[in-house]
Amino acid sequence: MEIWDRVVSFFSATKALKNAQARAAIKLLDRQYDISSKSPRNNGWKRPKTNASQEVSAALNDAMASGQELCRNNPLAKRAKRVIAASTVGAGIRVKFIHEDGKPNRKQKRKLIKLNKKWKRWAKKKTCDFDGHHTFYGLQFLWMSTIVESGGVFIRKHITPLGELELQSFEQSHLDRSKSSTGTDTDVDIIDGMEYRNGKLVGYWLYDTPTQTIAHRHHRKSEFYSVNDVVHIYLKERAGQHLGITWFDASANILRNYEIYKDAKLMQQQIAACFALFVEESASAGGLAGDSDSELPEEVSPGMIEKVANGQTPHVVTPPKADASTNFDISLKRDVAVGVGTTYESMTGDNSQTNFASGRMGRIEFHQQLDIYQHIMLEPALDIIAGWFMDQFELQDRSINSTEEFEASWTFPPRLSVDPKVDFDHIMSQVRNGMLSPSQAAQKLGRDFMAIIERWKEDKELLDGLPFDFDPSMFSSAGNQIDENDTASGAVKTKSEGQNDDQD
């Protein structure tokens, strides 16, 4: 306690208590997070107090245009987009319709066989695409590429006069964002062309022209589509975010500046490669340059021998040496890869900076990102599309009363391994120890377990008992033929014989 406080407390304890409380409150004000302080360290840091929908709505058009421009003309951006899309969907995310509890009756099995066959025929044909360009698996790559480049994609259900399902794909720029209003007397709000009723999304206002060409730009009309007929796929990273943002949002400036930096480095290398030669002529007694009948060559060629006249002195100009900037280049590219959501090695194809262990660790983290893209972002949308297909299948086939007891089981592409044998042995050890079922193991490897079993049955019937060492029922994993009279079989036989003896 200060001397003044002691004096005040001697005459008025109440006044001293108030002073102590005020001093304690001032000390509490000094206790705050550095991130929110008004210190000189945070001067110039722009921190707008906006929510997710406000930020995306304000930045969407410029962000989409920037992401599309980078993917058109920047090789790193184009490579990153293709790597993420290819790693997420691969050659296609496959589906198998199954019974919800895994125990279908005989009639339901027939329905499932018919449903799966019809899906395979539909997914492998370009007729599933409204534009007629892709199969269903090609559409998956298109959707994922569009999400990375522009932030999101719309998929509209379209039913042909014959009752066939078609999928029409739109970028987010196809959304009529001029449709924005806040209902005062009603419960309807329209935000950036997305209509809400009582706070719940009910539909989208999309332009009716299939492409946004210059001819259509001034004659476009928007039409309302129910949320039940449209799927909007984007990576939602903040609560309240209603539209997707390009995945190059954090890396766009680095990529743009990297292009400028490359141009400057190229000019530096050109200057460093330049060679100049000056010839100095001595002055005569009158102060004039000496006359010389010999003509100097205009260019210097390798191995040339040229006589220089008396009084001429050649001077070589040495250009500045271009410095190496490999580490700085790698650092910039690593920042770009981290911002987009991939690895430096995948984006650049440069594996010189990693060893075997660090390469595996980088792949593990990237696979965790793929889990988010596949299971959290894509799978719910694919379930909706599968539901559309089952609805049409039910309408076309009158023998089927309902498909409500069926659900879609998606098999994602296998994760490429740095050491396939080690990873495969790890999966097999999990199966052998009961920690993983055979069907789950097959799904991890991007395969349909039931299709594998059916194909094995067909192949064994074709072999007709011929012994090949790839048959696990006849040969062990070491390649040794299994004897029916081995120890295990003998033990079973002895036990059964012993039981018969006991009964006798």
Short mmCIF file of C-alpha atoms in Angstrom, two decimals:
data_model
loop_
_atom_site.label_atom_id
_atom_site.label_comp_id
_atom_site.label_asym_id
_atom_site.label_seq_id
_atom_site.Cartn_x
_atom_site.Cartn_y
_atom_site.Cartn_z
CA MET A 1 0.00 0.00 0.00
CA GLU A 2 1.31 3.46 -0.91
CA ILE A 3 1.91 6.15 1.72
CA TRP A 4 -1.01 8.21 0.40
CA ASP A 5 -3.35 5.24 0.71
CA ARG A 6 -2.27 4.74 4.31
CA VAL A 7 -3.01 8.37 5.10
CA VAL A 8 -6.46 8.15 3.47
CA SER A 9 -7.25 4.91 5.25
CA PHE A 10 -6.36 6.52 8.59
CA PHE A 11 -8.99 9.22 8.13
CA SER A 12 -11.55 7.31 5.96
CA ALA A 13 -11.47 3.54 5.50
CA THR A 14 -14.37 3.73 3.05
CA LYS A 15 -12.52 6.14 0.74
CA ALA A 16 -9.38 3.98 0.86
CA LEU A 17 -11.41 0.89 -0.10
CA LYS A 18 -12.88 2.66 -3.15
CA ASN A 19 -9.41 3.73 -4.26
CA ALA A 20 -8.14 0.16 -3.95
CA GLN A 21 -11.09 -1.19 -5.96
CA ALA A 22 -10.56 1.39 -8.72
CA ARG A 23 -6.84 0.54 -8.90
CA ALA A 24 -7.64 -3.18 -9.20
CA ALA A 25 -10.14 -2.47 -12.01
CA ILE A 26 -7.50 -0.51 -13.94
CA LYS A 27 -5.09 -3.46 -13.66
CA LEU A 28 -7.80 -5.78 -15.04
CA LEU A 29 -8.20 -3.55 -18.09
CA ASP A 30 -4.54 -4.08 -18.88
CA ARG A 31 -5.06 -7.85 -18.98
CA GLN A 32 -6.21 -8.73 -22.49
CA TYR A 33 -5.33 -10.85 -25.47
CA ASP A 34 -2.59 -9.44 -27.66
CA ILE A 35 -4.70 -10.23 -30.72
CA SER A 36 -7.34 -7.69 -29.62
CA SER A 37 -5.05 -5.05 -28.15
CA LYS A 38 -4.71 -1.54 -29.59
CA SER A 39 -0.94 -1.55 -29.24
CA PRO A 40 1.35 -0.17 -32.00
CA ARG A 41 2.15 -3.77 -32.89
CA ASN A 42 -1.38 -4.16 -34.32
CA ASN A 43 -1.48 -0.83 -36.14
CA GLY A 44 -2.43 -1.23 -39.79
CA TRP A 45 -3.98 -4.66 -39.23
CA LYS A 46 -7.33 -4.57 -40.98
CA ARG A 47 -9.86 -6.62 -39.01
CA PRO A 48 -13.40 -6.01 -40.24
CA LYS A 49 -16.13 -7.11 -37.86
CA THR A 50 -18.27 -9.07 -40.34
CA ASN A 51 -19.92 -12.48 -40.36
CA ALA A 52 -19.27 -15.31 -42.79
CA SER A 53 -22.18 -14.57 -45.14
CA GLN A 54 -21.25 -10.88 -45.41
CA GLU A 55 -17.62 -11.67 -46.24
CA VAL A 56 -18.44 -14.29 -48.88
CA SER A 57 -21.17 -12.19 -50.46
CA ALA A 58 -18.88 -9.16 -50.82
CA ALA A 59 -15.90 -11.11 -52.17
CA LEU A 60 -17.58 -13.82 -54.26
CA ASN A 61 -17.42 -12.33 -57.78
CA ASP A 62 -13.83 -11.09 -57.56
CA ALA A 63 -12.72 -14.27 -55.78
CA MET A 64 -14.27 -16.50 -58.46
CA ALA A 65 -12.73 -14.43 -61.24
CA SER A 66 -9.31 -14.55 -59.56
CA GLY A 67 -9.44 -18.31 -59.01
CA GLN A 68 -10.50 -18.93 -62.60
CA GLU A 69 -7.78 -16.66 -63.98
CA LEU A 70 -5.12 -18.44 -61.91
CA CYS A 71 -6.28 -21.86 -63.10
CA ARG A 72 -6.22 -20.65 -66.69
CA ASN A 73 -2.73 -19.15 -66.76
CA ASN A 74 -0.81 -20.21 -63.66
CA PRO A 75 0.75 -23.69 -63.90
CA LEU A 76 0.92 -24.18 -60.12
CA ALA A 77 -2.76 -23.31 -59.67
CA LYS A 78 -3.83 -25.59 -62.52
CA ARG A 79 -1.71 -28.43 -61.14
CA ALA A 80 -3.08 -27.96 -57.59
CA LYS A 81 -6.67 -28.05 -58.87
CA ARG A 82 -6.15 -31.24 -60.84
CA VAL A 83 -4.23 -32.97 -58.04
CA ILE A 84 -6.95 -32.29 -55.45
CA ALA A 85 -9.76 -33.29 -57.82
CA ALA A 86 -7.98 -36.45 -58.97
CA SER A 87 -7.05 -37.48 -55.42
CA THR A 88 -10.62 -36.94 -54.19
CA VAL A 89 -12.60 -38.75 -56.88
CA GLY A 90 -9.92 -40.75 -58.74
CA ALA A 91 -11.46 -42.81 -61.52
CA GLY A 92 -14.85 -42.39 -59.88
CA ILE A 93 -16.64 -42.84 -56.55
CA ARG A 94 -18.64 -46.07 -56.94
CA VAL A 95 -21.92 -46.98 -55.26
CA LYS A 96 -23.66 -50.19 -54.30
CA PHE A 97 -27.24 -50.12 -53.10
CA ILE A 98 -27.77 -52.25 -50.02
CA HIS A 99 -30.52 -52.97 -47.52
CA GLU A 100 -30.49 -50.59 -44.57
CA ASP A 101 -30.15 -53.36 -41.95
CA GLY A 102 -28.11 -55.70 -44.15
CA LYS A 103 -30.77 -58.44 -44.08
CA PRO A 104 -32.91 -58.24 -47.23
CA ASN A 105 -35.49 -60.90 -47.93
CA ARG A 106 -35.66 -62.76 -51.23
CA LYS A 107 -37.89 -60.17 -52.90
CA GLN A 108 -35.70 -57.30 -51.72
CA LYS A 109 -32.59 -59.07 -53.04
CA ARG A 110 -34.13 -59.21 -56.48
CA LYS A 111 -34.95 -55.51 -56.24
CA LEU A 112 -31.38 -54.69 -55.23
CA ILE A 113 -29.89 -56.70 -58.09
CA LYS A 114 -32.14 -54.92 -60.59
CA LEU A 115 -31.44 -51.49 -59.02
CA ASN A 116 -27.65 -51.94 -59.04
CA LYS A 117 -27.63 -53.14 -62.66
CA LYS A 118 -29.69 -50.17 -63.79
CA TRP A 119 -27.40 -47.76 -61.92
CA LYS A 120 -24.27 -49.21 -63.56
CA ARG A 121 -25.78 -48.80 -67.00
CA TRP A 122 -26.88 -45.23 -66.21
CA ALA A 123 -23.58 -44.14 -64.62
CA LYS A 124 -21.43 -45.42 -67.50
CA LYS A 125 -23.33 -43.52 -70.18
CA LYS A 126 -23.04 -39.86 -71.10
CA THR A 127 -26.82 -39.60 -71.08
CA CYS A 128 -26.65 -39.02 -67.33
CA ASP A 129 -25.06 -35.63 -68.10
CA PHE A 130 -27.53 -32.94 -69.20
CA ASP A 131 -24.81 -31.50 -71.47
CA GLY A 132 -23.93 -34.96 -72.80
CA HIS A 133 -20.18 -34.67 -72.17
CA HIS A 134 -19.40 -36.87 -69.17
CA THR A 135 -20.34 -40.10 -67.51
CA PHE A 136 -21.32 -39.93 -63.85
CA TYR A 137 -17.68 -40.47 -62.87
CA GLY A 138 -16.51 -37.72 -65.21
CA LEU A 139 -19.09 -35.41 -63.64
CA GLN A 140 -17.56 -36.09 -60.23
CA PHE A 141 -14.18 -34.83 -61.47
CA LEU A 142 -15.90 -31.80 -63.04
CA TRP A 143 -17.71 -30.96 -59.80
CA MET A 144 -14.57 -31.27 -57.68
CA SER A 145 -12.52 -29.17 -60.12
CA THR A 146 -15.20 -26.48 -60.11
CA ILE A 147 -15.32 -26.44 -56.31
CA VAL A 148 -11.56 -25.92 -56.04
CA GLU A 149 -11.45 -23.27 -58.75
CA SER A 150 -14.65 -21.30 -58.13
CA GLY A 151 -15.72 -22.32 -54.64
CA GLY A 152 -18.84 -24.34 -55.31
CA VAL A 153 -21.09 -26.05 -57.84
CA PHE A 154 -24.84 -26.49 -58.32
CA ILE A 155 -26.32 -29.78 -59.59
CA ARG A 156 -29.91 -29.65 -60.85
CA LYS A 157 -32.16 -32.65 -61.25
CA HIS A 158 -33.65 -32.90 -64.72
CA ILE A 159 -36.14 -35.60 -65.75
CA THR A 160 -36.50 -36.40 -69.45
CA PRO A 161 -39.90 -37.16 -71.05
CA LEU A 162 -38.94 -40.86 -70.86
CA GLY A 163 -38.41 -40.58 -67.11
CA GLU A 164 -34.60 -40.76 -67.20
CA LEU A 165 -32.54 -38.77 -64.70
CA GLU A 166 -30.11 -36.15 -66.02
CA LEU A 167 -27.74 -33.99 -63.97
CA GLN A 168 -27.12 -30.38 -64.99
CA SER A 169 -24.05 -28.67 -63.52
CA PHE A 170 -23.70 -24.92 -62.85
CA GLU A 171 -21.02 -22.72 -61.39
CA GLN A 172 -21.99 -20.40 -58.55
CA SER A 173 -21.93 -17.50 -61.02
CA HIS A 174 -25.16 -19.00 -62.44
CA LEU A 175 -26.93 -17.87 -59.26
CA ASP A 176 -29.03 -14.73 -59.77
CA ARG A 177 -27.57 -12.66 -56.96
CA SER A 178 -29.67 -9.64 -57.93
CA LYS A 179 -32.53 -11.45 -56.21
CA SER A 180 -31.94 -10.14 -52.70
CA SER A 181 -34.64 -8.88 -50.36
CA THR A 182 -35.56 -9.05 -46.72
CA GLY A 183 -39.17 -9.72 -45.93
CA THR A 184 -40.76 -7.30 -43.46
CA ASP A 185 -44.39 -8.39 -43.57
CA THR A 186 -43.57 -11.96 -44.69
CA ASP A 187 -41.23 -14.68 -43.52
CA VAL A 188 -39.46 -14.87 -46.93
CA ASP A 189 -35.87 -13.65 -47.25
CA ILE A 190 -33.80 -13.81 -50.43
CA ILE A 191 -30.04 -13.52 -49.99
CA ASP A 192 -27.82 -13.64 -53.10
CA GLY A 193 -30.50 -15.55 -55.01
CA MET A 194 -31.05 -18.11 -52.22
CA GLU A 195 -34.58 -18.04 -50.82
CA TYR A 196 -35.27 -18.67 -47.14
CA ARG A 197 -38.57 -19.09 -45.35
CA ASN A 198 -38.62 -18.82 -41.59
CA GLY A 199 -34.81 -18.99 -41.74
CA LYS A 200 -34.74 -22.29 -43.65
CA LEU A 201 -33.42 -22.62 -47.21
CA VAL A 202 -36.21 -23.54 -49.65
CA GLY A 203 -34.72 -22.93 -53.10
CA TYR A 204 -32.44 -21.11 -55.52
CA TRP A 205 -32.94 -18.52 -58.26
CA LEU A 206 -30.84 -19.78 -61.19
CA TYR A 207 -30.49 -18.35 -64.69
CA ASP A 208 -32.40 -20.33 -67.31
CA THR A 209 -29.68 -20.10 -70.00
CA PRO A 210 -27.38 -23.14 -70.10
CA THR A 211 -24.24 -21.03 -70.71
CA GLN A 212 -23.38 -17.45 -69.91
CA THR A 213 -22.09 -16.34 -73.29
CA ILE A 214 -21.90 -12.71 -74.39
CA ALA A 215 -25.06 -13.18 -76.47
CA HIS A 216 -27.00 -14.37 -73.42
CA ARG A 217 -25.58 -11.87 -70.96
CA HIS A 218 -28.24 -9.21 -71.46
CA HIS A 219 -31.16 -11.58 -72.05
CA ARG A 220 -30.93 -13.90 -69.08
CA LYS A 221 -33.87 -14.68 -66.85
CA SER A 222 -33.76 -16.47 -63.55
CA GLU A 223 -36.10 -19.20 -62.44
CA PHE A 224 -36.83 -20.56 -58.98
CA TYR A 225 -35.81 -24.18 -58.28
CA SER A 226 -36.77 -26.01 -55.12
CA VAL A 227 -34.05 -27.16 -52.77
CA ASN A 228 -35.35 -30.70 -53.39
CA ASP A 229 -34.29 -30.44 -57.05
CA VAL A 230 -30.87 -28.81 -56.60
CA VAL A 231 -27.71 -29.84 -54.77
CA HIS A 232 -25.22 -27.17 -53.76
CA ILE A 233 -21.75 -28.57 -53.01
CA TYR A 234 -19.12 -26.40 -51.34
CA LEU A 235 -16.71 -26.58 -48.42
CA LYS A 236 -18.45 -24.89 -45.49
CA GLU A 237 -15.82 -23.79 -43.00
CA ARG A 238 -17.75 -21.20 -40.96
CA ALA A 239 -21.20 -21.19 -39.43
CA GLY A 240 -23.55 -19.07 -41.51
CA GLN A 241 -21.51 -19.41 -44.70
CA HIS A 242 -24.08 -19.75 -47.50
CA LEU A 243 -21.75 -19.83 -50.53
CA GLY A 244 -18.38 -21.37 -51.25
CA ILE A 245 -15.18 -19.42 -51.81
CA THR A 246 -12.37 -20.38 -54.16
CA TRP A 247 -9.74 -22.57 -52.53
CA PHE A 248 -7.07 -20.14 -53.76
CA ASP A 249 -8.34 -17.41 -51.43
CA ALA A 250 -5.28 -17.56 -49.15
CA SER A 251 -2.76 -18.22 -51.95
CA ALA A 252 -3.92 -15.94 -54.76
CA ASN A 253 -1.67 -13.01 -53.86
CA ILE A 254 1.34 -15.29 -53.42
CA LEU A 255 0.71 -16.89 -56.81
CA ARG A 256 0.26 -13.50 -58.47
CA ASN A 257 3.42 -12.08 -56.90
CA TYR A 258 5.27 -15.27 -57.75
CA GLU A 259 4.58 -14.63 -61.43
CA ILE A 260 6.04 -11.13 -61.09
CA TYR A 261 8.99 -12.55 -59.18
CA LYS A 262 9.64 -15.10 -61.94
CA ASP A 263 9.64 -12.37 -64.57
CA ALA A 264 12.18 -10.38 -62.53
CA LYS A 265 14.38 -13.46 -62.08
CA LEU A 266 14.21 -14.17 -65.80
CA MET A 267 15.32 -10.64 -66.60
CA GLN A 268 18.14 -11.00 -64.08
CA GLN A 269 19.28 -14.21 -65.76
CA GLN A 270 19.15 -12.54 -69.17
CA ILE A 271 21.30 -9.67 -67.93
CA ALA A 272 23.74 -12.12 -66.33
CA ALA A 273 24.05 -13.95 -69.65
CA CYS A 274 24.91 -10.79 -71.56
CA PHE A 275 28.49 -10.23 -72.76
CA ALA A 276 29.82 -6.87 -73.89
CA LEU A 277 33.19 -5.81 -75.32
CA PHE A 278 34.41 -2.23 -75.67
CA VAL A 279 37.47 -1.19 -77.70
CA GLU A 280 39.39 1.86 -76.55
CA GLU A 281 41.49 3.66 -79.13
CA SER A 282 44.48 5.77 -78.07
CA ALA A 283 44.42 9.46 -78.95
CA SER A 284 46.90 11.02 -81.33
CA ALA A 285 49.07 13.98 -80.56
CA GLY A 286 46.31 16.31 -81.76
CA GLY A 287 43.82 14.79 -79.35
CA LEU A 288 42.00 12.79 -82.04
CA ALA A 289 41.49 9.06 -82.13
CA GLY A 290 44.04 7.22 -84.16
CA ASP A 291 43.11 6.14 -87.65
CA SER A 292 42.93 2.42 -88.25
CA ASP A 293 42.21 0.59 -91.47
CA SER A 294 41.27 -2.64 -89.68
CA GLU A 295 37.58 -3.28 -89.02
CA LEU A 296 36.61 -4.98 -85.78
CA PRO A 297 34.10 -7.87 -85.86
CA GLU A 298 30.57 -7.09 -84.71
CA GLU A 299 30.18 -10.37 -82.81
CA VAL A 300 32.43 -12.59 -80.73
CA SER A 301 32.39 -16.27 -81.67
CA PRO A 302 33.97 -19.24 -79.86
CA GLY A 303 37.65 -19.90 -80.80
CA MET A 304 37.98 -16.76 -82.89
CA ILE A 305 41.41 -15.12 -83.43
CA GLU A 306 41.32 -11.46 -84.38
CA LYS A 307 44.18 -8.97 -84.72
CA VAL A 308 43.76 -5.67 -82.92
CA ALA A 309 45.29 -2.60 -84.49
CA ASN A 310 48.01 -0.63 -82.77
CA GLY A 311 46.53 1.72 -80.18
CA GLN A 312 43.32 -0.27 -79.64
CA THR A 313 42.67 -1.77 -76.21
CA PRO A 314 39.71 -4.18 -75.68
CA HIS A 315 37.73 -4.02 -72.39
CA VAL A 316 35.34 -6.79 -71.32
CA VAL A 317 32.19 -5.84 -69.40
CA THR A 318 31.41 -8.41 -66.70
CA PRO A 319 27.65 -8.53 -65.92
CA PRO A 320 26.44 -9.04 -62.35
CA LYS A 321 26.12 -12.65 -61.28
CA ALA A 322 22.57 -13.92 -60.78
CA ASP A 323 22.11 -15.20 -57.24
CA ALA A 324 20.54 -18.58 -56.53
CA SER A 325 17.08 -18.40 -54.97
CA THR A 326 16.08 -22.05 -54.80
CA ASN A 327 15.21 -22.02 -51.10
CA PHE A 328 13.05 -18.92 -51.50
CA ASP A 329 11.24 -20.48 -54.47
CA ILE A 330 10.51 -23.63 -52.46
CA SER A 331 9.26 -21.57 -49.51
CA LEU A 332 6.79 -19.69 -51.73
CA LYS A 333 5.50 -22.89 -53.29
CA ARG A 334 5.07 -24.49 -49.86
CA ASP A 335 2.93 -21.54 -48.77
CA VAL A 336 0.79 -21.94 -51.89
CA ALA A 337 0.34 -25.68 -51.33
CA VAL A 338 -0.63 -25.23 -47.68
CA GLY A 339 -3.13 -22.50 -48.56
CA VAL A 340 -4.83 -24.58 -51.25
CA GLY A 341 -4.96 -27.79 -49.19
CA THR A 342 -2.41 -30.11 -50.77
CA THR A 343 1.26 -30.96 -50.33
CA TYR A 344 4.26 -29.28 -51.94
CA GLU A 345 5.36 -32.57 -53.48
CA SER A 346 1.94 -33.26 -55.04
CA MET A 347 1.56 -29.75 -56.40
CA THR A 348 5.05 -29.42 -57.90
CA GLY A 349 6.07 -33.03 -58.55
CA ASP A 350 9.35 -32.26 -56.74
CA ASN A 351 10.28 -35.00 -54.26
CA SER A 352 13.89 -33.93 -53.82
CA GLN A 353 13.13 -32.17 -50.53
CA THR A 354 11.73 -35.24 -48.75
CA ASN A 355 12.96 -38.63 -47.66
CA PHE A 356 10.88 -41.78 -47.38
CA ALA A 357 9.63 -41.12 -43.83
CA SER A 358 8.72 -37.46 -44.35
CA GLY A 359 7.00 -38.35 -47.62
CA ARG A 360 4.79 -40.86 -45.81
CA MET A 361 3.95 -38.36 -43.06
CA GLY A 362 2.99 -35.75 -45.65
CA ARG A 363 0.70 -38.24 -47.37
CA ILE A 364 -0.98 -39.09 -44.05
CA GLU A 365 -1.92 -35.45 -43.45
CA PHE A 366 -3.12 -35.08 -47.04
CA HIS A 367 -5.27 -38.19 -46.63
CA GLN A 368 -6.91 -36.59 -43.59
CA GLN A 369 -7.81 -33.64 -45.81
CA LEU A 370 -9.24 -36.07 -48.38
CA ASP A 371 -11.47 -37.58 -45.69
CA ILE A 372 -13.04 -34.15 -45.22
CA TYR A 373 -13.49 -33.59 -48.96
CA GLN A 374 -14.93 -37.06 -49.56
CA HIS A 375 -17.05 -37.91 -46.52
CA ILE A 376 -18.07 -34.49 -45.20
CA MET A 377 -18.45 -32.48 -48.41
CA LEU A 378 -19.18 -34.92 -51.26
CA GLU A 379 -20.90 -37.94 -49.73
CA PRO A 380 -24.08 -36.14 -48.51
CA ALA A 381 -24.56 -34.68 -52.01
CA LEU A 382 -23.99 -38.07 -53.63
CA ASP A 383 -26.61 -39.57 -51.30
CA ILE A 384 -29.14 -37.03 -52.56
CA ILE A 385 -28.36 -37.92 -56.18
CA ALA A 386 -28.70 -41.62 -55.36
CA GLY A 387 -32.08 -40.82 -53.80
CA TRP A 388 -33.19 -39.09 -57.02
CA PHE A 389 -32.19 -42.18 -58.98
CA MET A 390 -34.08 -44.54 -56.65
CA ASP A 391 -37.20 -42.36 -56.90
CA GLN A 392 -37.15 -42.60 -60.69
CA PHE A 393 -36.39 -46.32 -60.52
CA GLU A 394 -39.41 -46.82 -58.31
CA LEU A 395 -41.64 -44.89 -60.72
CA GLN A 396 -40.44 -46.82 -63.77
CA ASP A 397 -40.66 -50.31 -62.28
CA ARG A 398 -44.21 -51.00 -61.13
CA SER A 399 -43.19 -54.25 -59.49
CA ILE A 400 -41.35 -52.24 -56.83
CA ASN A 401 -43.51 -50.75 -54.13
CA SER A 402 -40.83 -48.78 -52.26
CA THR A 403 -37.06 -48.26 -52.09
CA GLU A 404 -37.13 -46.60 -48.67
CA GLU A 405 -35.41 -49.59 -47.08
CA PHE A 406 -32.45 -49.25 -49.49
CA GLU A 407 -29.44 -47.01 -49.02
CA ALA A 408 -26.32 -46.13 -50.99
CA SER A 409 -22.93 -47.48 -49.89
CA TRP A 410 -20.14 -45.48 -51.53
CA THR A 411 -16.69 -46.85 -52.29
CA PHE A 412 -14.07 -44.14 -52.65
CA PRO A 413 -10.91 -44.54 -54.74
CA PRO A 414 -7.97 -46.24 -52.98
CA ARG A 415 -5.30 -44.06 -51.43
CA LEU A 416 -2.06 -44.45 -53.33
CA SER A 417 0.68 -45.74 -51.07
CA VAL A 418 4.37 -44.88 -50.83
CA ASP A 419 5.09 -48.49 -49.81
CA PRO A 420 2.16 -50.65 -51.03
CA LYS A 421 3.42 -53.92 -49.55
CA VAL A 422 3.79 -52.51 -46.03
CA ASP A 423 0.37 -50.86 -46.13
CA PHE A 424 -1.30 -53.95 -47.56
CA ASP A 425 0.28 -56.16 -44.88
CA HIS A 426 -0.99 -53.72 -42.24
CA ILE A 427 -4.55 -54.03 -43.58
CA MET A 428 -4.28 -57.82 -43.68
CA SER A 429 -3.03 -57.94 -40.09
CA GLN A 430 -6.07 -55.92 -39.01
CA VAL A 431 -8.34 -58.41 -40.80
CA ARG A 432 -6.54 -61.42 -39.30
CA ASN A 433 -6.80 -59.96 -35.79
CA GLY A 434 -10.50 -59.14 -36.13
CA MET A 435 -10.06 -55.35 -36.10
CA LEU A 436 -11.29 -55.00 -39.69
CA SER A 437 -13.81 -57.01 -41.68
CA PRO A 438 -12.95 -58.29 -45.16
CA SER A 439 -15.57 -56.02 -46.70
CA GLN A 440 -14.11 -52.99 -44.91
CA ALA A 441 -10.63 -53.95 -46.09
CA ALA A 442 -11.86 -54.20 -49.67
CA GLN A 443 -13.51 -50.79 -49.32
CA LYS A 444 -10.23 -49.31 -48.11
CA LEU A 445 -8.62 -50.61 -51.28
CA GLY A 446 -11.40 -49.10 -53.41
CA ARG A 447 -13.02 -52.45 -54.23
CA ASP A 448 -16.50 -53.93 -53.86
CA PHE A 449 -16.16 -57.03 -51.67
CA MET A 450 -19.31 -58.73 -52.98
CA ALA A 451 -18.14 -58.20 -56.57
CA ILE A 452 -14.80 -59.78 -55.64
CA ILE A 453 -16.53 -62.85 -54.16
CA GLU A 454 -18.77 -63.26 -57.20
CA ARG A 455 -15.79 -62.98 -59.53
CA TRP A 456 -13.86 -65.57 -57.48
CA LYS A 457 -16.76 -68.00 -57.81
CA GLU A 458 -16.80 -67.52 -61.57
CA ASP A 459 -13.01 -67.95 -61.84
CA LYS A 460 -12.97 -71.10 -59.67
CA GLU A 461 -15.72 -72.61 -61.78
CA LEU A 462 -13.69 -71.78 -64.88
CA LEU A 463 -10.54 -73.39 -63.41
CA ASP A 464 -12.51 -76.56 -62.68
CA GLY A 465 -10.22 -77.72 -59.86
CA LEU A 466 -6.92 -76.98 -61.58
CA PRO A 467 -4.33 -76.15 -58.88
CA PHE A 468 -2.90 -72.63 -59.15
CA ASP A 469 -0.93 -71.07 -56.32
CA PHE A 470 -3.07 -67.90 -56.32
CA ASP A 471 -6.02 -69.91 -54.95
CA PRO A 472 -6.05 -69.31 -51.16
CA SER A 473 -8.21 -72.41 -50.62
CA MET A 474 -5.49 -74.65 -52.09
CA PHE A 475 -2.24 -72.82 -51.30
CA SER A 476 -0.94 -70.92 -48.28
CA SER A 477 0.38 -67.38 -48.49
CA ALA A 478 3.90 -68.87 -48.62
CA GLY A 479 3.00 -70.82 -51.78
CA ASN A 480 2.78 -74.24 -50.12
CA GLN A 481 -0.04 -76.52 -51.19
CA ILE A 482 -2.56 -77.19 -48.44
CA ASP A 483 -2.93 -80.90 -47.62
CA GLU A 484 -6.36 -82.10 -46.63
CA ASN A 485 -4.71 -84.51 -44.22
CA ASP A 486 -2.70 -81.85 -42.44
CA THR A 487 -2.49 -81.48 -38.66
CA ALA A 488 -5.61 -79.35 -38.33
CA SER A 489 -7.71 -81.76 -40.37
CA GLY A 490 -6.29 -84.71 -38.48
CA ALA A 491 -7.13 -83.13 -35.17
CA VAL A 492 -10.73 -82.58 -36.24
CA LYS A 493 -10.96 -86.16 -37.52
CA THR A 494 -9.46 -87.59 -34.34
CA LYS A 495 -11.84 -85.58 -32.22
CA SER A 496 -14.85 -86.76 -34.16
CA GLU A 497 -13.62 -90.36 -33.98
CA GLY A 498 -13.14 -89.99 -30.23
CA GLN A 499 -16.68 -88.75 -29.83
CA ASN A 500 -17.94 -91.80 -31.73
CA ASP A 501 -15.88 -94.09 -29.46
CA ASP A 502 -17.37 -92.44 -26.39
CA GLN A 503 -20.86 -92.94 -27.75
CA ASP A 504 -20.10 -96.58 -28.37
#
